[in-house]
Amino acid sequence: MTVSVLLAGLLIGSYTDLKDRIVPNWLTFGLIFLGVVINTLAGPGLLFSLAGIAAGFILSYPVYLFCGVGAGDAKLMIAVGAFLGFQSVIIIAILSALINGICSMIVLAKQGKLKDLMAFTVSHGAYLYAKTSIQDFSKEEIPMYGKGQPFAVYIALSTIGFLLWR
């Protein structure tokens, strides 16, 4: 039951991210709540979910802060942690980032913009280094090429792949 609830939520989140470029709060907070309740009542326990939530937050919030993902995507990763625990969410976060990176490079290569991406990556990396070295962790909008990728889809694909693999 735990996995089916999570997968249903991930599919809904992927659909809304593809369609409207948003992962709604009712979905993310609902999944976080259900993950805690299900694991507390019929799973590994409350601490398992709380550790997963903490890991999901630690992994996704800095990426959100520096405009790598949207807030809904970050909360969706936290929901995955609530259901699957801290060890699983670490692997899923890494897989999601890898799949996103590969897909983004393929899309940009097809558009002939891969060179632009490399230049942007270097300049943005230097910017983030300077920003963190002066301890400025404020959120700000960074200009991007197009709309970016629907990261909820990559979270869903990574979670499904992880669950099939383990």
Short mmCIF file of N, CA and C in Angstrom, two decimals:
data_model
loop_
_atom_site.label_atom_id
_atom_site.label_comp_id
_atom_site.label_asym_id
_atom_site.label_seq_id
_atom_site.Cartn_x
_atom_site.Cartn_y
_atom_site.Cartn_z
N MET A 1 0.82 -1.19 0.00
CA MET A 1 0.00 0.00 0.00
C MET A 1 0.87 1.26 0.00
N THR A 2 1.93 1.23 0.77
CA THR A 2 2.81 2.40 0.88
C THR A 2 3.33 2.82 -0.49
N VAL A 3 3.83 1.86 -1.23
CA VAL A 3 4.43 2.16 -2.53
C VAL A 3 3.37 2.64 -3.52
N SER A 4 2.19 2.03 -3.50
CA SER A 4 1.15 2.43 -4.45
C SER A 4 0.67 3.86 -4.19
N VAL A 5 0.56 4.26 -2.93
CA VAL A 5 0.18 5.64 -2.61
C VAL A 5 1.25 6.61 -3.11
N LEU A 6 2.49 6.29 -2.84
CA LEU A 6 3.59 7.15 -3.29
C LEU A 6 3.62 7.24 -4.82
N LEU A 7 3.51 6.11 -5.50
CA LEU A 7 3.57 6.11 -6.95
C LEU A 7 2.41 6.89 -7.56
N ALA A 8 1.23 6.76 -6.99
CA ALA A 8 0.07 7.53 -7.48
C ALA A 8 0.35 9.03 -7.32
N GLY A 9 0.89 9.41 -6.19
CA GLY A 9 1.23 10.82 -5.96
C GLY A 9 2.30 11.32 -6.92
N LEU A 10 3.29 10.49 -7.18
CA LEU A 10 4.36 10.88 -8.10
C LEU A 10 3.83 11.03 -9.52
N LEU A 11 2.91 10.17 -9.91
CA LEU A 11 2.31 10.28 -11.25
C LEU A 11 1.47 11.55 -11.38
N ILE A 12 0.70 11.86 -10.34
CA ILE A 12 -0.08 13.10 -10.35
C ILE A 12 0.86 14.31 -10.40
N GLY A 13 1.90 14.29 -9.59
CA GLY A 13 2.88 15.38 -9.59
C GLY A 13 3.57 15.54 -10.93
N SER A 14 3.89 14.42 -11.57
CA SER A 14 4.51 14.48 -12.89
C SER A 14 3.55 15.08 -13.92
N TYR A 15 2.30 14.66 -13.86
CA TYR A 15 1.30 15.19 -14.78
C TYR A 15 1.13 16.70 -14.61
N THR A 16 0.97 17.16 -13.38
CA THR A 16 0.77 18.60 -13.16
C THR A 16 2.03 19.39 -13.51
N ASP A 17 3.20 18.80 -13.29
CA ASP A 17 4.44 19.50 -13.64
C ASP A 17 4.58 19.61 -15.16
N LEU A 18 4.22 18.55 -15.87
CA LEU A 18 4.27 18.61 -17.33
C LEU A 18 3.22 19.56 -17.89
N LYS A 19 2.02 19.52 -17.33
CA LYS A 19 0.91 20.30 -17.86
C LYS A 19 0.98 21.78 -17.47
N ASP A 20 1.15 22.04 -16.17
CA ASP A 20 1.06 23.42 -15.66
C ASP A 20 2.36 23.96 -15.09
N ARG A 21 3.42 23.13 -15.09
CA ARG A 21 4.72 23.51 -14.52
C ARG A 21 4.64 23.81 -13.03
N ILE A 22 3.79 23.04 -12.33
CA ILE A 22 3.65 23.22 -10.89
C ILE A 22 3.35 21.85 -10.25
N VAL A 23 3.89 21.66 -9.06
CA VAL A 23 3.52 20.50 -8.24
C VAL A 23 2.78 21.08 -7.05
N PRO A 24 1.46 20.84 -6.96
CA PRO A 24 0.64 21.54 -5.97
C PRO A 24 0.96 21.17 -4.52
N ASN A 25 0.77 22.15 -3.64
CA ASN A 25 1.01 21.94 -2.21
C ASN A 25 0.11 20.86 -1.62
N TRP A 26 -1.15 20.80 -2.06
CA TRP A 26 -2.05 19.79 -1.50
C TRP A 26 -1.49 18.39 -1.75
N LEU A 27 -0.82 18.22 -2.88
CA LEU A 27 -0.24 16.91 -3.20
C LEU A 27 1.01 16.65 -2.36
N THR A 28 1.93 17.60 -2.34
CA THR A 28 3.20 17.36 -1.63
C THR A 28 3.00 17.23 -0.13
N PHE A 29 2.24 18.17 0.46
CA PHE A 29 2.02 18.08 1.90
C PHE A 29 1.17 16.87 2.26
N GLY A 30 0.22 16.53 1.38
CA GLY A 30 -0.59 15.33 1.60
C GLY A 30 0.27 14.07 1.58
N LEU A 31 1.19 13.99 0.63
CA LEU A 31 2.08 12.83 0.56
C LEU A 31 3.01 12.75 1.77
N ILE A 32 3.53 13.89 2.19
CA ILE A 32 4.40 13.89 3.38
C ILE A 32 3.61 13.38 4.58
N PHE A 33 2.41 13.89 4.77
CA PHE A 33 1.56 13.47 5.88
C PHE A 33 1.24 11.97 5.80
N LEU A 34 0.83 11.50 4.62
CA LEU A 34 0.51 10.08 4.46
C LEU A 34 1.72 9.19 4.68
N GLY A 35 2.89 9.63 4.20
CA GLY A 35 4.11 8.85 4.42
C GLY A 35 4.40 8.67 5.89
N VAL A 36 4.25 9.74 6.66
CA VAL A 36 4.48 9.67 8.11
C VAL A 36 3.45 8.76 8.77
N VAL A 37 2.19 8.96 8.44
CA VAL A 37 1.11 8.17 9.07
C VAL A 37 1.24 6.69 8.73
N ILE A 38 1.42 6.37 7.45
CA ILE A 38 1.51 4.97 7.04
C ILE A 38 2.72 4.29 7.68
N ASN A 39 3.88 4.94 7.65
CA ASN A 39 5.07 4.33 8.23
C ASN A 39 4.98 4.23 9.75
N THR A 40 4.29 5.16 10.38
CA THR A 40 4.14 5.12 11.84
C THR A 40 3.21 3.99 12.25
N LEU A 41 2.10 3.84 11.53
CA LEU A 41 1.09 2.86 11.92
C LEU A 41 1.38 1.44 11.41
N ALA A 42 1.94 1.33 10.22
CA ALA A 42 2.08 0.00 9.63
C ALA A 42 3.43 -0.22 8.96
N GLY A 43 4.41 0.57 9.30
CA GLY A 43 5.70 0.45 8.62
C GLY A 43 6.84 0.48 9.61
N PRO A 44 7.98 0.96 9.14
CA PRO A 44 9.18 0.97 9.97
C PRO A 44 9.14 1.97 11.13
N GLY A 45 8.21 2.90 11.13
CA GLY A 45 8.08 3.79 12.27
C GLY A 45 8.23 5.26 11.96
N LEU A 46 7.93 6.06 12.96
CA LEU A 46 7.96 7.52 12.84
C LEU A 46 9.36 8.03 12.56
N LEU A 47 10.36 7.51 13.27
CA LEU A 47 11.73 7.99 13.08
C LEU A 47 12.24 7.72 11.67
N PHE A 48 11.81 6.61 11.09
CA PHE A 48 12.16 6.28 9.71
C PHE A 48 11.68 7.38 8.76
N SER A 49 10.42 7.79 8.91
CA SER A 49 9.85 8.85 8.07
C SER A 49 10.52 10.20 8.35
N LEU A 50 10.72 10.51 9.62
CA LEU A 50 11.32 11.80 9.96
C LEU A 50 12.75 11.90 9.43
N ALA A 51 13.49 10.81 9.49
CA ALA A 51 14.85 10.80 8.93
C ALA A 51 14.80 10.99 7.42
N GLY A 52 13.83 10.37 6.76
CA GLY A 52 13.66 10.54 5.33
C GLY A 52 13.28 11.96 4.96
N ILE A 53 12.40 12.56 5.76
CA ILE A 53 12.02 13.95 5.53
C ILE A 53 13.23 14.86 5.68
N ALA A 54 14.00 14.63 6.72
CA ALA A 54 15.20 15.46 6.94
C ALA A 54 16.19 15.31 5.79
N ALA A 55 16.42 14.09 5.33
CA ALA A 55 17.35 13.86 4.22
C ALA A 55 16.81 14.50 2.94
N GLY A 56 15.52 14.35 2.68
CA GLY A 56 14.92 14.97 1.50
C GLY A 56 15.06 16.47 1.53
N PHE A 57 14.87 17.05 2.70
CA PHE A 57 15.01 18.50 2.86
C PHE A 57 16.46 18.93 2.65
N ILE A 58 17.38 18.24 3.29
CA ILE A 58 18.81 18.60 3.19
C ILE A 58 19.30 18.48 1.74
N LEU A 59 18.78 17.50 1.01
CA LEU A 59 19.21 17.32 -0.38
C LEU A 59 18.54 18.30 -1.34
N SER A 60 17.28 18.63 -1.10
CA SER A 60 16.54 19.41 -2.10
C SER A 60 16.49 20.91 -1.81
N TYR A 61 16.55 21.32 -0.55
CA TYR A 61 16.40 22.74 -0.26
C TYR A 61 17.54 23.60 -0.83
N PRO A 62 18.80 23.19 -0.68
CA PRO A 62 19.86 24.01 -1.29
C PRO A 62 19.72 24.10 -2.81
N VAL A 63 19.27 23.03 -3.44
CA VAL A 63 19.09 23.06 -4.90
C VAL A 63 17.97 24.02 -5.25
N TYR A 64 16.90 24.02 -4.48
CA TYR A 64 15.81 24.98 -4.67
C TYR A 64 16.32 26.41 -4.45
N LEU A 65 17.09 26.60 -3.37
CA LEU A 65 17.59 27.94 -3.04
C LEU A 65 18.39 28.54 -4.18
N PHE A 66 19.17 27.72 -4.85
CA PHE A 66 20.01 28.21 -5.94
C PHE A 66 19.37 27.97 -7.29
N CYS A 67 18.02 27.88 -7.30
CA CYS A 67 17.22 27.85 -8.54
C CYS A 67 17.44 26.62 -9.40
N GLY A 68 17.80 25.51 -8.79
CA GLY A 68 17.97 24.28 -9.57
C GLY A 68 16.66 23.55 -9.77
N VAL A 69 15.75 23.64 -8.81
CA VAL A 69 14.42 23.03 -8.91
C VAL A 69 13.41 23.99 -8.30
N GLY A 70 12.14 23.74 -8.58
CA GLY A 70 11.09 24.55 -7.98
C GLY A 70 10.76 24.06 -6.57
N ALA A 71 9.98 24.85 -5.86
CA ALA A 71 9.62 24.49 -4.49
C ALA A 71 8.79 23.21 -4.45
N GLY A 72 7.90 23.03 -5.42
CA GLY A 72 7.09 21.81 -5.46
C GLY A 72 7.95 20.57 -5.67
N ASP A 73 8.96 20.69 -6.51
CA ASP A 73 9.88 19.57 -6.74
C ASP A 73 10.63 19.22 -5.46
N ALA A 74 11.08 20.25 -4.74
CA ALA A 74 11.79 20.02 -3.48
C ALA A 74 10.88 19.33 -2.47
N LYS A 75 9.63 19.78 -2.38
CA LYS A 75 8.69 19.15 -1.44
C LYS A 75 8.34 17.74 -1.87
N LEU A 76 8.31 17.48 -3.17
CA LEU A 76 8.06 16.13 -3.65
C LEU A 76 9.20 15.18 -3.25
N MET A 77 10.42 15.67 -3.30
CA MET A 77 11.56 14.86 -2.85
C MET A 77 11.47 14.59 -1.35
N ILE A 78 11.00 15.56 -0.59
CA ILE A 78 10.79 15.38 0.85
C ILE A 78 9.73 14.31 1.08
N ALA A 79 8.67 14.31 0.26
CA ALA A 79 7.62 13.30 0.37
C ALA A 79 8.16 11.90 0.09
N VAL A 80 9.05 11.79 -0.89
CA VAL A 80 9.68 10.49 -1.17
C VAL A 80 10.45 10.02 0.07
N GLY A 81 11.13 10.94 0.72
CA GLY A 81 11.83 10.60 1.96
C GLY A 81 10.89 10.15 3.05
N ALA A 82 9.72 10.79 3.16
CA ALA A 82 8.73 10.41 4.18
C ALA A 82 8.26 8.97 3.98
N PHE A 83 8.15 8.54 2.74
CA PHE A 83 7.70 7.18 2.44
C PHE A 83 8.83 6.15 2.51
N LEU A 84 9.99 6.49 1.93
CA LEU A 84 11.03 5.48 1.71
C LEU A 84 12.25 5.59 2.62
N GLY A 85 12.32 6.62 3.44
CA GLY A 85 13.42 6.74 4.38
C GLY A 85 14.65 7.43 3.81
N PHE A 86 15.60 7.70 4.69
CA PHE A 86 16.74 8.54 4.30
C PHE A 86 17.69 7.86 3.32
N GLN A 87 17.93 6.57 3.46
CA GLN A 87 18.88 5.92 2.54
C GLN A 87 18.34 5.90 1.12
N SER A 88 17.07 5.60 0.98
CA SER A 88 16.45 5.54 -0.35
C SER A 88 16.38 6.90 -1.00
N VAL A 89 16.03 7.93 -0.24
CA VAL A 89 15.87 9.26 -0.84
C VAL A 89 17.22 9.81 -1.30
N ILE A 90 18.29 9.43 -0.67
CA ILE A 90 19.62 9.85 -1.13
C ILE A 90 19.90 9.28 -2.51
N ILE A 91 19.66 8.00 -2.68
CA ILE A 91 19.89 7.35 -3.97
C ILE A 91 18.97 7.93 -5.03
N ILE A 92 17.70 8.13 -4.69
CA ILE A 92 16.72 8.66 -5.64
C ILE A 92 17.07 10.09 -6.04
N ALA A 93 17.54 10.89 -5.11
CA ALA A 93 17.95 12.27 -5.44
C ALA A 93 19.12 12.27 -6.43
N ILE A 94 20.08 11.41 -6.20
CA ILE A 94 21.23 11.32 -7.11
C ILE A 94 20.79 10.84 -8.49
N LEU A 95 19.95 9.81 -8.53
CA LEU A 95 19.43 9.31 -9.81
C LEU A 95 18.64 10.39 -10.56
N SER A 96 17.80 11.12 -9.82
CA SER A 96 16.99 12.18 -10.43
C SER A 96 17.88 13.25 -11.06
N ALA A 97 18.91 13.64 -10.35
CA ALA A 97 19.83 14.66 -10.87
C ALA A 97 20.56 14.15 -12.11
N LEU A 98 20.99 12.89 -12.09
CA LEU A 98 21.69 12.32 -13.24
C LEU A 98 20.79 12.23 -14.46
N ILE A 99 19.56 11.73 -14.26
CA ILE A 99 18.63 11.61 -15.39
C ILE A 99 18.29 12.99 -15.93
N ASN A 100 18.05 13.95 -15.05
CA ASN A 100 17.76 15.32 -15.47
C ASN A 100 18.92 15.89 -16.29
N GLY A 101 20.12 15.69 -15.80
CA GLY A 101 21.29 16.21 -16.51
C GLY A 101 21.45 15.60 -17.89
N ILE A 102 21.28 14.31 -17.98
CA ILE A 102 21.41 13.63 -19.27
C ILE A 102 20.32 14.09 -20.24
N CYS A 103 19.08 14.14 -19.76
CA CYS A 103 17.97 14.58 -20.63
C CYS A 103 18.14 16.03 -21.05
N SER A 104 18.58 16.88 -20.15
CA SER A 104 18.79 18.29 -20.49
C SER A 104 19.87 18.44 -21.56
N MET A 105 20.94 17.68 -21.43
CA MET A 105 22.01 17.76 -22.42
C MET A 105 21.53 17.25 -23.78
N ILE A 106 20.71 16.21 -23.79
CA ILE A 106 20.19 15.70 -25.06
C ILE A 106 19.30 16.74 -25.72
N VAL A 107 18.40 17.35 -24.95
CA VAL A 107 17.50 18.37 -25.49
C VAL A 107 18.31 19.54 -26.03
N LEU A 108 19.26 20.03 -25.27
CA LEU A 108 20.06 21.18 -25.71
C LEU A 108 20.95 20.84 -26.90
N ALA A 109 21.45 19.62 -26.94
CA ALA A 109 22.27 19.20 -28.09
C ALA A 109 21.41 19.19 -29.36
N LYS A 110 20.18 18.70 -29.25
CA LYS A 110 19.28 18.69 -30.41
C LYS A 110 18.95 20.11 -30.86
N GLN A 111 18.91 21.04 -29.92
CA GLN A 111 18.61 22.44 -30.25
C GLN A 111 19.87 23.22 -30.66
N GLY A 112 21.03 22.58 -30.58
CA GLY A 112 22.28 23.25 -30.91
C GLY A 112 22.73 24.24 -29.85
N LYS A 113 22.31 24.05 -28.61
CA LYS A 113 22.62 24.99 -27.54
C LYS A 113 23.52 24.40 -26.46
N LEU A 114 24.16 23.29 -26.75
CA LEU A 114 24.99 22.64 -25.74
C LEU A 114 26.18 23.52 -25.35
N LYS A 115 26.75 24.23 -26.31
CA LYS A 115 27.87 25.13 -26.02
C LYS A 115 27.41 26.25 -25.09
N ASP A 116 26.21 26.77 -25.31
CA ASP A 116 25.65 27.81 -24.43
C ASP A 116 25.47 27.27 -23.01
N LEU A 117 25.03 26.03 -22.90
CA LEU A 117 24.85 25.42 -21.59
C LEU A 117 26.17 25.34 -20.84
N MET A 118 27.21 24.93 -21.52
CA MET A 118 28.52 24.81 -20.88
C MET A 118 29.00 26.18 -20.40
N ALA A 119 28.83 27.20 -21.21
CA ALA A 119 29.25 28.54 -20.80
C ALA A 119 28.42 29.02 -19.61
N PHE A 120 27.12 28.76 -19.65
CA PHE A 120 26.25 29.16 -18.55
C PHE A 120 26.63 28.41 -17.27
N THR A 121 26.94 27.12 -17.39
CA THR A 121 27.29 26.30 -16.23
C THR A 121 28.56 26.83 -15.57
N VAL A 122 29.55 27.17 -16.35
CA VAL A 122 30.80 27.71 -15.79
C VAL A 122 30.56 29.05 -15.11
N SER A 123 29.83 29.94 -15.78
CA SER A 123 29.60 31.26 -15.18
C SER A 123 28.69 31.15 -13.96
N HIS A 124 27.69 30.29 -14.01
CA HIS A 124 26.80 30.12 -12.86
C HIS A 124 27.54 29.47 -11.69
N GLY A 125 28.42 28.53 -11.99
CA GLY A 125 29.23 27.91 -10.94
C GLY A 125 30.11 28.92 -10.24
N ALA A 126 30.72 29.82 -11.02
CA ALA A 126 31.55 30.87 -10.43
C ALA A 126 30.69 31.81 -9.58
N TYR A 127 29.51 32.11 -10.08
CA TYR A 127 28.58 32.98 -9.33
C TYR A 127 28.18 32.33 -8.00
N LEU A 128 27.84 31.04 -8.03
CA LEU A 128 27.46 30.35 -6.80
C LEU A 128 28.62 30.27 -5.82
N TYR A 129 29.82 30.05 -6.34
CA TYR A 129 30.99 30.02 -5.47
C TYR A 129 31.18 31.36 -4.77
N ALA A 130 31.08 32.44 -5.54
CA ALA A 130 31.24 33.78 -4.96
C ALA A 130 30.14 34.06 -3.95
N LYS A 131 28.92 33.66 -4.27
CA LYS A 131 27.78 33.91 -3.39
C LYS A 131 27.94 33.14 -2.07
N THR A 132 28.36 31.90 -2.14
CA THR A 132 28.54 31.13 -0.90
C THR A 132 29.76 31.57 -0.11
N SER A 133 30.80 32.04 -0.81
CA SER A 133 31.99 32.47 -0.08
C SER A 133 31.74 33.73 0.74
N ILE A 134 30.76 34.55 0.33
CA ILE A 134 30.40 35.71 1.14
C ILE A 134 29.19 35.40 2.03
N GLN A 135 28.79 34.13 2.03
CA GLN A 135 27.69 33.62 2.85
C GLN A 135 26.37 34.33 2.56
N ASP A 136 26.10 34.55 1.28
CA ASP A 136 24.82 35.12 0.84
C ASP A 136 23.97 33.96 0.34
N PHE A 137 23.01 33.53 1.15
CA PHE A 137 22.17 32.40 0.80
C PHE A 137 20.75 32.84 0.45
N SER A 138 20.60 34.07 0.01
CA SER A 138 19.28 34.57 -0.34
C SER A 138 18.82 33.93 -1.66
N LYS A 139 17.52 33.76 -1.78
CA LYS A 139 16.94 33.19 -2.99
C LYS A 139 16.77 34.29 -4.02
N GLU A 140 17.14 34.02 -5.24
CA GLU A 140 16.93 34.98 -6.31
C GLU A 140 16.71 34.23 -7.61
N GLU A 141 16.09 34.89 -8.53
CA GLU A 141 15.80 34.28 -9.83
C GLU A 141 17.02 34.37 -10.73
N ILE A 142 17.34 33.27 -11.34
CA ILE A 142 18.46 33.19 -12.26
C ILE A 142 17.87 33.01 -13.66
N PRO A 143 18.30 33.80 -14.64
CA PRO A 143 17.76 33.61 -15.99
C PRO A 143 18.15 32.24 -16.53
N MET A 144 17.18 31.57 -17.14
CA MET A 144 17.43 30.23 -17.66
C MET A 144 17.07 30.17 -19.13
N TYR A 145 17.54 29.14 -19.80
CA TYR A 145 17.14 28.88 -21.17
C TYR A 145 15.80 28.17 -21.14
N GLY A 146 14.76 28.78 -21.65
CA GLY A 146 13.45 28.15 -21.70
C GLY A 146 12.85 27.98 -20.32
N LYS A 147 12.01 26.98 -20.20
CA LYS A 147 11.28 26.74 -18.95
C LYS A 147 12.00 25.80 -18.01
N GLY A 148 13.07 25.18 -18.44
CA GLY A 148 13.70 24.16 -17.63
C GLY A 148 12.98 22.84 -17.81
N GLN A 149 13.39 21.84 -17.09
CA GLN A 149 12.82 20.51 -17.20
C GLN A 149 11.81 20.28 -16.08
N PRO A 150 10.77 19.48 -16.34
CA PRO A 150 9.80 19.14 -15.29
C PRO A 150 10.43 18.10 -14.34
N PHE A 151 11.06 18.57 -13.29
CA PHE A 151 11.85 17.70 -12.42
C PHE A 151 11.02 16.64 -11.72
N ALA A 152 9.73 16.88 -11.51
CA ALA A 152 8.87 15.86 -10.87
C ALA A 152 8.88 14.56 -11.68
N VAL A 153 8.99 14.68 -12.99
CA VAL A 153 9.04 13.50 -13.85
C VAL A 153 10.30 12.69 -13.54
N TYR A 154 11.40 13.37 -13.33
CA TYR A 154 12.65 12.67 -13.05
C TYR A 154 12.64 12.04 -11.65
N ILE A 155 11.98 12.70 -10.72
CA ILE A 155 11.81 12.10 -9.39
C ILE A 155 10.99 10.83 -9.50
N ALA A 156 9.90 10.89 -10.26
CA ALA A 156 9.05 9.72 -10.44
C ALA A 156 9.80 8.58 -11.13
N LEU A 157 10.50 8.89 -12.22
CA LEU A 157 11.26 7.86 -12.94
C LEU A 157 12.33 7.24 -12.06
N SER A 158 13.03 8.07 -11.30
CA SER A 158 14.09 7.57 -10.42
C SER A 158 13.51 6.70 -9.31
N THR A 159 12.38 7.11 -8.76
CA THR A 159 11.75 6.32 -7.69
C THR A 159 11.28 4.97 -8.23
N ILE A 160 10.64 4.97 -9.39
CA ILE A 160 10.19 3.71 -9.99
C ILE A 160 11.38 2.81 -10.29
N GLY A 161 12.41 3.38 -10.89
CA GLY A 161 13.62 2.59 -11.18
C GLY A 161 14.25 2.03 -9.92
N PHE A 162 14.31 2.85 -8.88
CA PHE A 162 14.89 2.41 -7.61
C PHE A 162 14.07 1.27 -7.02
N LEU A 163 12.75 1.42 -7.02
CA LEU A 163 11.89 0.39 -6.45
C LEU A 163 11.96 -0.93 -7.23
N LEU A 164 12.09 -0.83 -8.54
CA LEU A 164 12.24 -2.05 -9.34
C LEU A 164 13.59 -2.71 -9.14
N TRP A 165 14.61 -1.88 -8.91
CA TRP A 165 15.97 -2.38 -8.76
C TRP A 165 16.19 -3.07 -7.42
N ARG A 166 15.61 -2.52 -6.35
CA ARG A 166 15.88 -3.09 -5.03
C ARG A 166 15.08 -4.27 -4.77
#
